[in-house]
XYZ file of C-alpha atoms in Angstrom:
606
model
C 0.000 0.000 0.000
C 1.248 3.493 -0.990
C 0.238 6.514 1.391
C 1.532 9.417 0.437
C 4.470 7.959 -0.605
C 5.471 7.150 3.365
C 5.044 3.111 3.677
C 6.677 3.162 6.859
C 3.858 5.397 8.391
C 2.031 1.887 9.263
C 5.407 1.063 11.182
C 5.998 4.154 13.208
C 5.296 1.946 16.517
C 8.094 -0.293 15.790
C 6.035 -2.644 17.494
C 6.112 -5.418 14.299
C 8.133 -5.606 11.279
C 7.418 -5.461 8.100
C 7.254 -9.264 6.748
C 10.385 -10.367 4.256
C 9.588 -11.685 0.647
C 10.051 -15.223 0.827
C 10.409 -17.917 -1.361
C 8.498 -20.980 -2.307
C 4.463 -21.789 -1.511
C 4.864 -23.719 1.644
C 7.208 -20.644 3.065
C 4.271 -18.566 1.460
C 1.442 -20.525 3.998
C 3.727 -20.799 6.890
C 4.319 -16.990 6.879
C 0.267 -16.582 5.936
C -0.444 -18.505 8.758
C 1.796 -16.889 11.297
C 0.066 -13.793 10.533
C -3.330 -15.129 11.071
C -2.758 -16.498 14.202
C -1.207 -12.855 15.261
C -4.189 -11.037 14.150
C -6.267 -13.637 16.018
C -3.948 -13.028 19.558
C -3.848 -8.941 18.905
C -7.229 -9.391 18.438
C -8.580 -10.713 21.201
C -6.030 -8.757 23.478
C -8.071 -5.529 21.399
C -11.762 -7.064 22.870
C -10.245 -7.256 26.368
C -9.213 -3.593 26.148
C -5.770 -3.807 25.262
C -4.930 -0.068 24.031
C -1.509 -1.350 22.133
C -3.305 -4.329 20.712
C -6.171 -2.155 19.144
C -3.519 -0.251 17.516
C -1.236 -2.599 15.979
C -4.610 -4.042 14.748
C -5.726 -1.525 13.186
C -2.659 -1.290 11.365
C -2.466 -4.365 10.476
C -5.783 -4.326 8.934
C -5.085 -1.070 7.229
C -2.057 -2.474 5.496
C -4.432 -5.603 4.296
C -6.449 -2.856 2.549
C -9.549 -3.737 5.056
C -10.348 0.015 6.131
C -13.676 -0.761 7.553
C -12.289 -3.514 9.659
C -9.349 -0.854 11.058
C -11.403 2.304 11.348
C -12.787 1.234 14.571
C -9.775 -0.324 16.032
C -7.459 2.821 15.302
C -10.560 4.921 16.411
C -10.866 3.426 19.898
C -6.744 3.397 20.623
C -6.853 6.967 19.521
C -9.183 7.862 21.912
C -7.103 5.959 24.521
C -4.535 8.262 23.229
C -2.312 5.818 21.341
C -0.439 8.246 18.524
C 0.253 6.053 16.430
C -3.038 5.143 16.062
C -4.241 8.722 15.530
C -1.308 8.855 12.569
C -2.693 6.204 10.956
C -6.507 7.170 11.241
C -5.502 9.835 9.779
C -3.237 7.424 6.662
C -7.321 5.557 6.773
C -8.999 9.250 6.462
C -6.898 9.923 3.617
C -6.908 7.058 1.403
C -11.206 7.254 1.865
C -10.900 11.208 0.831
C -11.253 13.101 3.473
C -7.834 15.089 3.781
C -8.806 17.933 6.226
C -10.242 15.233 8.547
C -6.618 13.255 8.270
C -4.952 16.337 9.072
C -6.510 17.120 11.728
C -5.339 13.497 13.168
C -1.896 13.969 11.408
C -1.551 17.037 13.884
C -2.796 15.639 16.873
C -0.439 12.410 16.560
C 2.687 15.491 15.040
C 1.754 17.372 18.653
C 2.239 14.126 20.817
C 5.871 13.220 19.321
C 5.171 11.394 15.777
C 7.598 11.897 13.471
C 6.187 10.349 10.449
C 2.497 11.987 11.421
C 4.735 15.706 10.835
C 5.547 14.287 7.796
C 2.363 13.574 6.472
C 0.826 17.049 8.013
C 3.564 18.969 5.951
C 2.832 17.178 2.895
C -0.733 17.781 3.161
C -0.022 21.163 4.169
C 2.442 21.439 0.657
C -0.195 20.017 -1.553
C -2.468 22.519 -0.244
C 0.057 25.924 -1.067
C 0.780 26.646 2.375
C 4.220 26.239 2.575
C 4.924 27.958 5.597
C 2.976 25.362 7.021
C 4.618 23.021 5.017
C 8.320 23.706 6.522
C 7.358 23.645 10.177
C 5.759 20.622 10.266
C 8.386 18.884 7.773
C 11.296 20.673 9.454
C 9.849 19.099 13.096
C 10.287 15.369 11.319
C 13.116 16.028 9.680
C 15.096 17.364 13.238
C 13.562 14.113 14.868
C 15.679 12.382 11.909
C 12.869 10.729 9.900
C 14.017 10.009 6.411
C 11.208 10.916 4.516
C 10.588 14.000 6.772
C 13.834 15.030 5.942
C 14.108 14.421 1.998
C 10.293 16.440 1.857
C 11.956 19.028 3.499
C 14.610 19.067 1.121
C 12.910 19.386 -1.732
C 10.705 21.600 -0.478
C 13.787 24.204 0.332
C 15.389 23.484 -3.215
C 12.538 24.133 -4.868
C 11.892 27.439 -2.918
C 15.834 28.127 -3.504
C 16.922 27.976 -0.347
C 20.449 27.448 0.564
C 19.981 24.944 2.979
C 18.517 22.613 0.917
C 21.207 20.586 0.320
C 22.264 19.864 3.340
C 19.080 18.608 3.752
C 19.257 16.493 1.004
C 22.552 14.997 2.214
C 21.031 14.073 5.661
C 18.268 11.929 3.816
C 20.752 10.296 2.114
C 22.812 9.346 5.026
C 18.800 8.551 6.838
C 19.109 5.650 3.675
C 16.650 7.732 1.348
C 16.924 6.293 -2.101
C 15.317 9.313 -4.016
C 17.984 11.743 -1.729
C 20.917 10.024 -2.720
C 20.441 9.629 -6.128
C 19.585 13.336 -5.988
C 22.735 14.069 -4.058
C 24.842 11.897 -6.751
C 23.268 14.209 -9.345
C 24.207 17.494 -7.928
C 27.656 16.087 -7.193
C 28.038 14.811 -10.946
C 26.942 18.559 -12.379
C 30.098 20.321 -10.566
C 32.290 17.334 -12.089
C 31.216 17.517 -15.945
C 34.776 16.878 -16.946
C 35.773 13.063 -18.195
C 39.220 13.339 -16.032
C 38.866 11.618 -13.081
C 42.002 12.320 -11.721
C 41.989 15.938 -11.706
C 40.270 18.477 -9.523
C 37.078 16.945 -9.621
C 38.212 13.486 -9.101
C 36.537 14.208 -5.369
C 33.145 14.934 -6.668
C 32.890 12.050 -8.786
C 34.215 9.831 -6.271
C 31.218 11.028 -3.970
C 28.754 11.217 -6.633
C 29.345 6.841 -6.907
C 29.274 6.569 -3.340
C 25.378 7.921 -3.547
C 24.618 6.457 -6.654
C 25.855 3.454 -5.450
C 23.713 3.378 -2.334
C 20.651 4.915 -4.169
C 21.510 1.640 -6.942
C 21.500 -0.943 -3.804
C 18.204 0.531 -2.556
C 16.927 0.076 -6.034
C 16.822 2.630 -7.962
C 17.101 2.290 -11.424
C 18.419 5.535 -13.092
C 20.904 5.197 -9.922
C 22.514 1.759 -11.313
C 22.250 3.605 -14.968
C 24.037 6.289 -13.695
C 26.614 4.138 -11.687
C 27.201 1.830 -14.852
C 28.037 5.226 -16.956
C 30.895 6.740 -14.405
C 32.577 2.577 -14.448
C 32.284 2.287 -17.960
C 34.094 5.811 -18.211
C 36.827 4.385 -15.806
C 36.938 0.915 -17.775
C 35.125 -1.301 -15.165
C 33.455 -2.991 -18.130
C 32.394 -6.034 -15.977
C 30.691 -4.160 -13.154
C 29.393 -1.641 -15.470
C 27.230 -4.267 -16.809
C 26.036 -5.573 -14.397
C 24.521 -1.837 -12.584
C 22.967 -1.627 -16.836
C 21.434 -4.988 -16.498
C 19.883 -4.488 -13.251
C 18.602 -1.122 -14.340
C 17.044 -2.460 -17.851
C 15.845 -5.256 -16.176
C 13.650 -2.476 -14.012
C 12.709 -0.927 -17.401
C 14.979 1.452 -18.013
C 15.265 1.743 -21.847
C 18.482 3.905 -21.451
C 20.221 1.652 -19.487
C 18.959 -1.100 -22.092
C 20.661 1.104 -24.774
C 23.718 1.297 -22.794
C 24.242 -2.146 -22.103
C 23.641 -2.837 -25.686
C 26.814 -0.480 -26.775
C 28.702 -2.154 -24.155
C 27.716 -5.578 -25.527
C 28.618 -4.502 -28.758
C 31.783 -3.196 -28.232
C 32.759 -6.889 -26.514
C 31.696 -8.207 -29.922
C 28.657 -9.588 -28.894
C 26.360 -7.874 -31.595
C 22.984 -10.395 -31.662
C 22.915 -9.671 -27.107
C 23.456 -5.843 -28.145
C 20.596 -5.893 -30.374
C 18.180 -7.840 -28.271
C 18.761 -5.471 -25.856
C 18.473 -2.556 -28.457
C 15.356 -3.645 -29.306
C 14.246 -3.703 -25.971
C 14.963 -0.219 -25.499
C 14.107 1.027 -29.184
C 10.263 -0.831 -28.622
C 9.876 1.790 -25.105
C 11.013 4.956 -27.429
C 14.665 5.268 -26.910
C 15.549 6.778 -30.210
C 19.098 6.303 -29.837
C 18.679 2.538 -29.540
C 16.447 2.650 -32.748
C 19.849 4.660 -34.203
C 21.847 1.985 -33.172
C 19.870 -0.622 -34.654
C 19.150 1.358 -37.904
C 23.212 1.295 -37.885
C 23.018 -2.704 -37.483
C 21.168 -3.020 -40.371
C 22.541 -0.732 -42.287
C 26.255 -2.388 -42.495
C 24.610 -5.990 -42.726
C 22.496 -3.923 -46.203
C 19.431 -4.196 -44.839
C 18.821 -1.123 -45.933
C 15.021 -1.189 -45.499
C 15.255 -2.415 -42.061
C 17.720 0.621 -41.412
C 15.165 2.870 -42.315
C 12.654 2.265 -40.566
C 14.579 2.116 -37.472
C 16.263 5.370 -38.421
C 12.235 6.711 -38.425
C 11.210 5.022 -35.541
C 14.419 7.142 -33.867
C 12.989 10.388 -35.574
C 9.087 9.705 -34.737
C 10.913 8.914 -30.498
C 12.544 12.419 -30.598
C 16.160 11.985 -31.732
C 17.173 14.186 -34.604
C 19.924 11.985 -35.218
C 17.086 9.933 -36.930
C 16.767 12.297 -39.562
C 20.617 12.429 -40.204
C 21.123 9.351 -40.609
C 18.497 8.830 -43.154
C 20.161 11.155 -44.924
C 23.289 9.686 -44.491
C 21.667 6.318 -46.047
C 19.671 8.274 -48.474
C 22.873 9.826 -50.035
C 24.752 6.920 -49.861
C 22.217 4.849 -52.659
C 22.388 7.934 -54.574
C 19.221 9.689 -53.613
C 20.390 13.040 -53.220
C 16.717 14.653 -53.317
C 15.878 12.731 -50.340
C 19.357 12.953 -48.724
C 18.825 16.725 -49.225
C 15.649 16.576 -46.930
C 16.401 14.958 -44.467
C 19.861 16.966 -43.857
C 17.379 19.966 -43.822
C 15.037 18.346 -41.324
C 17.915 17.330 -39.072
C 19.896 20.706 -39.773
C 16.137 22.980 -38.661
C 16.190 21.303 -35.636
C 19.597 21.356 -34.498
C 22.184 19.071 -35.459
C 25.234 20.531 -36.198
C 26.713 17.914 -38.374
C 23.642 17.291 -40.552
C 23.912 20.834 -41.415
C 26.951 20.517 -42.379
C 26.709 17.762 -44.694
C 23.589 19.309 -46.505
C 26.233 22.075 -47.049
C 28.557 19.306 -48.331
C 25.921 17.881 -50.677
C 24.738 21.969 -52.024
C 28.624 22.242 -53.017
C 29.085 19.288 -54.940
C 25.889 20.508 -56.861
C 27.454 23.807 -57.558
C 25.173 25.705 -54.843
C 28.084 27.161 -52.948
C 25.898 29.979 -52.097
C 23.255 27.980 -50.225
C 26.295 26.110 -49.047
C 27.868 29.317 -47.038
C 24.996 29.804 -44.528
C 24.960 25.995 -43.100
C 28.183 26.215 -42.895
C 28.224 28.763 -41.034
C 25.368 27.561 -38.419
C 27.067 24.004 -38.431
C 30.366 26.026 -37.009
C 29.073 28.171 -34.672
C 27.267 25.046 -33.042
C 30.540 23.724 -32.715
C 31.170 21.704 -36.154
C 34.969 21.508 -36.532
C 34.392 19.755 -39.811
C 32.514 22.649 -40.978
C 34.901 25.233 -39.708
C 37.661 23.863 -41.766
C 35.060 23.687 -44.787
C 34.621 27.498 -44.502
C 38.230 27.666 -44.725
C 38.256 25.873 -47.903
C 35.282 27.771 -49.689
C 36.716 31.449 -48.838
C 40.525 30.265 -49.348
C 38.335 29.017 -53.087
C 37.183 32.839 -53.474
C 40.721 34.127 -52.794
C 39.685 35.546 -49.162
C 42.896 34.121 -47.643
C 42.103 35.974 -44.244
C 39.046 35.012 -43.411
C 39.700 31.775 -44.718
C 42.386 31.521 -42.334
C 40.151 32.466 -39.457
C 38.375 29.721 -39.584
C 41.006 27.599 -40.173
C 42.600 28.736 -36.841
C 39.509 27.886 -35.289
C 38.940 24.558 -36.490
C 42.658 24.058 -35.988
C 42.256 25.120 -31.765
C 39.403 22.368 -31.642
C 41.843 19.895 -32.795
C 41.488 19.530 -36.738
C 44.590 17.917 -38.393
C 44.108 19.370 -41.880
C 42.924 22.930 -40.353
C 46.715 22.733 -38.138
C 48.522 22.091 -41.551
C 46.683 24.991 -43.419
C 47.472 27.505 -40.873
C 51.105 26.018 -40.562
C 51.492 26.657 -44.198
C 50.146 30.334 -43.818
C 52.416 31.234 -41.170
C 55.467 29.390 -43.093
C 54.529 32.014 -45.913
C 53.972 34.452 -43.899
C 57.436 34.571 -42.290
C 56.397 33.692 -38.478
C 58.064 29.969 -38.439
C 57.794 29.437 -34.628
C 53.724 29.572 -35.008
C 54.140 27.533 -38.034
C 56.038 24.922 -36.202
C 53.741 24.606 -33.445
C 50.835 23.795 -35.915
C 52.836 21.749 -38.098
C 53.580 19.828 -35.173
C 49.690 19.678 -34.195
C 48.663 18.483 -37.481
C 52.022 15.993 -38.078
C 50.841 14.653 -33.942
C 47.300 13.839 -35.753
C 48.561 11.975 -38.960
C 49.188 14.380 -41.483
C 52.148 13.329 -43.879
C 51.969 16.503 -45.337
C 52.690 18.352 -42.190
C 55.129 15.866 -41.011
C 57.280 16.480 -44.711
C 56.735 20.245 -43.831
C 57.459 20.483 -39.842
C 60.544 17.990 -41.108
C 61.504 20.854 -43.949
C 61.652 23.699 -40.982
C 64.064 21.690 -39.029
C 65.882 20.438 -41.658
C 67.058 24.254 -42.793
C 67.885 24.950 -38.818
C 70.297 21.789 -39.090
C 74.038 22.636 -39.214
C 76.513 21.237 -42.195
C 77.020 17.690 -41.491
C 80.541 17.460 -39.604
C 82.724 15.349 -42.511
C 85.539 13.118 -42.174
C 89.086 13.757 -42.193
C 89.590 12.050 -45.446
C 86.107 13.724 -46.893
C 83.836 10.676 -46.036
C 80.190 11.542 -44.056
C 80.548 10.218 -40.572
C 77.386 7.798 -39.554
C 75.979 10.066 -36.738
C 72.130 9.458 -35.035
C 69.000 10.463 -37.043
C 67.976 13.856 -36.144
C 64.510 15.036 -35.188
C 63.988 16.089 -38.468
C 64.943 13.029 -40.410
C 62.351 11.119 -37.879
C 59.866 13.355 -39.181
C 60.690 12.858 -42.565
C 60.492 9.538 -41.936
C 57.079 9.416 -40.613
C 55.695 11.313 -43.651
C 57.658 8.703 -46.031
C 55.951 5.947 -43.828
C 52.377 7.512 -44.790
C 52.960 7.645 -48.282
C 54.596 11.094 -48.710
C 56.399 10.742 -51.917
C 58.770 14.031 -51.279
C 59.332 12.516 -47.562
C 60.621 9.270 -49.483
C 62.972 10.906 -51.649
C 64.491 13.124 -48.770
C 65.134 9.890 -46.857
C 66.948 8.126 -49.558
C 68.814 11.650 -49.929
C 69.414 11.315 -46.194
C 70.133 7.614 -46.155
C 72.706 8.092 -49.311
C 74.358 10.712 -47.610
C 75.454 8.564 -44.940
C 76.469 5.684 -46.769
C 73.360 3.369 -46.588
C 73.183 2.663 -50.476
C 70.622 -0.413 -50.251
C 68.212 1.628 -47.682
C 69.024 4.848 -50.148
C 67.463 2.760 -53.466
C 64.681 1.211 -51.296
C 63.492 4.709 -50.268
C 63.664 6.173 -53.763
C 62.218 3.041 -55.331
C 59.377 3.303 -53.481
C 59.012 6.898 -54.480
C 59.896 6.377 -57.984
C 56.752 3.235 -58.214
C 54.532 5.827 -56.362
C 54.816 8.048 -59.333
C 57.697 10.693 -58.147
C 59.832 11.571 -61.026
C 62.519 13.486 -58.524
C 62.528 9.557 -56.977
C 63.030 8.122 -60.185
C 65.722 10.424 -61.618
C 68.036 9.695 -57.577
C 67.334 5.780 -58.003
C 69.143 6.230 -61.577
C 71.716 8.310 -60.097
C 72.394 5.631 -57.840
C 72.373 2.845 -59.969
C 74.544 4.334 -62.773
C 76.813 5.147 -59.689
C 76.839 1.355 -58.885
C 77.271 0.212 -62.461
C 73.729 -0.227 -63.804
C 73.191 2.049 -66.393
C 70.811 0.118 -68.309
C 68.575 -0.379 -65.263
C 69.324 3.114 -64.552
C 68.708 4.708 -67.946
C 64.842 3.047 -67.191
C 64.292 5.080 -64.420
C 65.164 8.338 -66.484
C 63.354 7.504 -68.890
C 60.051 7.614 -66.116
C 61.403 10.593 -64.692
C 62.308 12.284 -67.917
C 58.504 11.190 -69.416
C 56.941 12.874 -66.321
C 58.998 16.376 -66.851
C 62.054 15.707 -65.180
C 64.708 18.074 -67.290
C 68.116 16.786 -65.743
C 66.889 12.788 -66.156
C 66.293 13.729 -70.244
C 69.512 15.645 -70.356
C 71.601 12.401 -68.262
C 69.506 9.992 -71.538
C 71.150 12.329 -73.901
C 74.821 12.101 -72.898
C 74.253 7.632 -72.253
C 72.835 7.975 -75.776
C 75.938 9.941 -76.715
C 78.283 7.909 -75.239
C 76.657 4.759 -77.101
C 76.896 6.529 -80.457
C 73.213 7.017 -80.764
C 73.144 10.106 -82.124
C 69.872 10.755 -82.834
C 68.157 9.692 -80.158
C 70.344 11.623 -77.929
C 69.954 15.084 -79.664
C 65.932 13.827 -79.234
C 66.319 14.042 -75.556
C 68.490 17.364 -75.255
C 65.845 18.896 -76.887
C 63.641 17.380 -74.523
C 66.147 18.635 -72.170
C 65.991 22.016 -73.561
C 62.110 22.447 -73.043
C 62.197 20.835 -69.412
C 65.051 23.066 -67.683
C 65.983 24.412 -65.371
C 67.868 27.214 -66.664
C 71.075 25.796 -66.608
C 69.582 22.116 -67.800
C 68.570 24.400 -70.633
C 71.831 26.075 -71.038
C 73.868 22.518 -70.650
C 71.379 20.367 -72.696
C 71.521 23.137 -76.065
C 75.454 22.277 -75.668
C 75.165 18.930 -76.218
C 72.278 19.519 -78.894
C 74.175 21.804 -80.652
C 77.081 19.099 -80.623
C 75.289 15.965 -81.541
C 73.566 17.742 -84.580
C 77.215 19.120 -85.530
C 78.610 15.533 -85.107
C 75.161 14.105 -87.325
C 75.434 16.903 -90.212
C 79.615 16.023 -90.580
């Protein structure tokens, strides 16, 4: 029986307990029987006048639900002044209707001492307006340290904004309310929003599982959601599990939701979903999301969408993104296009930004600017660095490099490298280096080849040996960097480290490096793996590599084919590529390869 909320009203005497769930039908009669035979003993202690016995009767009968049986036992220990009885006549009074008649018991049981009567007068008194009224009777069961005095009181002050509500709060908590200390956690967790538990708010977090903890115990199920949340932060997977299961086993879709991701990310995708559908069938839209995703990488695209509604029709906006998301990726821009716009009106950041995305590759940069722009202030990095691009496009380098500062500060790899790059040419290399070395950090080769370039021009000459040989020393910061960026792919960082690696004598690691440059399509890598091979001997093999080098525009690999061609008496095919030479350059390529031209057609008109 619920009255008021206060089940231990019926129990204020203290003079039975409340019986214990047990298990099993014969435990079932044996308790049923027990109690019989009680009511039977209080009962005929009650006929022979026994003041204690009417009372405990009465509420024994008034926790049965049997109100007409305990009116007149409560009635008669009342009068005998039993207050206990006269708080729950007035518990009878108020589940039949009549309020101001309970309250008027309520206060004559609150006068005599009851704790749990106060409470129930300052309810009544709150439900009523008066809240004056209200606080002194609450505040008179609260100081006599009744827990549900004391949490009625607290809420009462918080709502009123009082200062002392939460100290109120915390003494229900510690009085084992449920409701208080899952309150309590909450406040705690709001002046420790931060992820890092082992900084300043490490304390507040700690004490914020404490309550949740024994609010989660007690049974309360957004407790043990909350609980599983800060141990899944701090990697107790295991436990964290456990607090979601109890709390989606309670019906708590979230925690159902949560537990799914967890299940998930252990690899356990057909638990995850069954537990995602779970949540997804009592309206948590992001466990329809999550199953939309499901079927969207098995290509059950169908499936996905109506999942990805049933998110959108529960509330989540991320519905309507990621229809778009699955719209555009069959090709159905119109319908990718409107649900980016439903998603973008009503909020979300990055589906504003990719309905800016899909208006540029249609030519509608104009369109494109504004959602940009909304998708950035809400905090889109993606679509900060994207206004970069489209004014850097126009020629407004400034602005263009505003936002690229600001998408860089949140973090954005390519945004680091493009501001790098405009301090480089602006002269101010120590800014430059500190991006470069923000963007190289997040996996940019590019800025790795470039922060590698600025340290590589700081470097001092090389000490050499006495007899004019390199000496072998330890890479350099630089050459690490170049290294990384030759690692990713960088075609210029592959050459420079076969330049490096030559320099010190490592021939085979030299021709590996420029190899893999030259294969990649780098003619500078192809013309320094001939130079190295003609250097060992191979000039046929090496002449090959020219020839790639020289076909991609490489003016010094045509002008080394014309002098092998000279030197082998092919004439004509020499003077062929010193003209080629010629056209290429540099200037003095030009000047060198006319030489020979000039030569060869001498030597082929004699």
């Amino acid at each position: 029986m619920d009255v008021m909320g206060d089940k231990a009203t019926l129990y204020e005497t203290g003079r039975f307990a409340q019986p214990s769930a047990r298990d099993g039908a014969s435990e079932g009669a044996e308790e049923a029987a027990e109690e019989a035979v009680e009511e039977l003993r209080r009962r005929l202690a009650a006929e022979a006048g026994d003041v204690e016995a009417m009372s405990v009767l009465g509420a024994m009968l008034l926790r049965r639900g049997d109100l007409d049986g305990a009116e007149p036992q409560l009635r008669a220990a009342t009068a005998a002044g039993d207050r206990a009885a006269a708080n729950n006549l007035g518990v009878l009074l108020h589940q039949r209707g009549y309020a101001d008649d309970a309250a008027g018991w309520w206060r004559i049981a609150a006068v005599a001492g009851s704790a749990a009567a106060a409470h129930a007068l300052g309810r009544h008194h709150r439900e009523r307006g008066d809240e004056p009224a209200a606080e002194y009777w609450l505040r008179q069961s609260a100081e006599q340290g009744h827990a549900l005095g004391t949490y009625a009181l607290a809420d009462l002050l918080e709502h009123r904004g009082d200062a002392g509500a939460g100290d109120w709060m915390r003494a229900a908590a510690e009085r084992g309310h449920r409701e208080a200390a899952y309150r309590l956690a909450r406040a705690l967790d709001r002046q420790a929003p931060g992820e890092d538990e082992t900084g300043p708010d490490a304390a507040a977090t700690a004490e914020a599982e404490q309550w949740y903890r024994q609010a989660a115990a007690r049974g309360h199920r957004r407790a043990a959601l909350y609980l599983g949340a800060i141990l899944e932060r701090r990697g107790d997977l295991k436990e964290a599990g456990r607090w979601y299961l109890t709390s989606a086993k309670d019906g708590d879709a979230r925690a159902a939701c949560a537990l799914g991701f967890l299940l998930r990310d252990a690899g356990d995708t057909e638990s995850a979903a069954v537990w995602w559908l779970r949540a997804a069938q009592d309206g948590d839209g992001n466990a329809a999301n999550a199953l939309g995703a499901l079927h969207a990488e098995r290509g059950e695209t169908q499936t996905a969408e109506r999942w990805y509604r049933a998110a959108m029709d529960a509330g989540d906006v991320n519905g309507a993104y990621n229809l778009g998301l699955l719209c555009a990726e069959q090709g159905r821009t119109a319908q990718a296009e409107q649900w980016y716009r439903r998603a973008a009106y009503a909020g979300h950041r990055e589906a504003a930004n990719a309905l800016a995305i899909l208006l540029l590759q249609v030519g509608d940069a104009t369109g494109a600017e504004p959602w940009f722009s909304k998708a950035a202030e809400a905090g889109s990095v993606d679509a900060a660095f994207n206004l970069g691009i489209l004014f850097a496009g126009r020629g407004e380098e400034t602005v263009a490099l505003r936002w690229y500062e600001r998408a860089a500060a949140a973090g954005h790899t390519e945004a680091a490298l493009q501001v790098g790059i405009a301090r480089l040419r602006d002269g101010d290399e120590p800014a430059a280096e500190r991006h470069l070395r923000c963007a190289a950090g997040g996996g940019s080769p590019e800025a790795a080849y470039r922060l590698a370039t600025v340290l590589d021009a700081r470097r001092p000459p090389a000490p050499a040996h006495e007899l004019g040989e390199p000496v072998h020393t330890l890479k350099t910061e630089c050459e690490e960097w170049y290294e990384r960026a030759a690692t990713q792919g960088h075609r210029r960082a592959q050459v420079r480290v076969g330049m490096l690696a030559a320099g010190r004598g490592d021939v085979v690691e030299a021709a590996r490096w420029y190899r893999t440059a030259a294969e990649a399509g780098s003619r500078n890598g192809a013309f320094n793996l001939g130079l190295l091979l003609a250097r060992e001997g191979s000039e046929p093999e090496a002449a090959v590599w020219w020839t790639r080098a020289a076909d991609a525009g490489h003016g010094r690999a045509a002008l080394r084919l014309a002098l092998v061609y000279a030197r082998r008496g092919e004439l004509a095919e020499g003077q062929r590529w010193a003209d080629r030479a010629v056209t290429l350059g540099p200037d003095e390529v030009t000047e060198r390869a006319a030489r020979l031209r000039d030569a060869l057609r001498e030597e082929l008109s004699a």
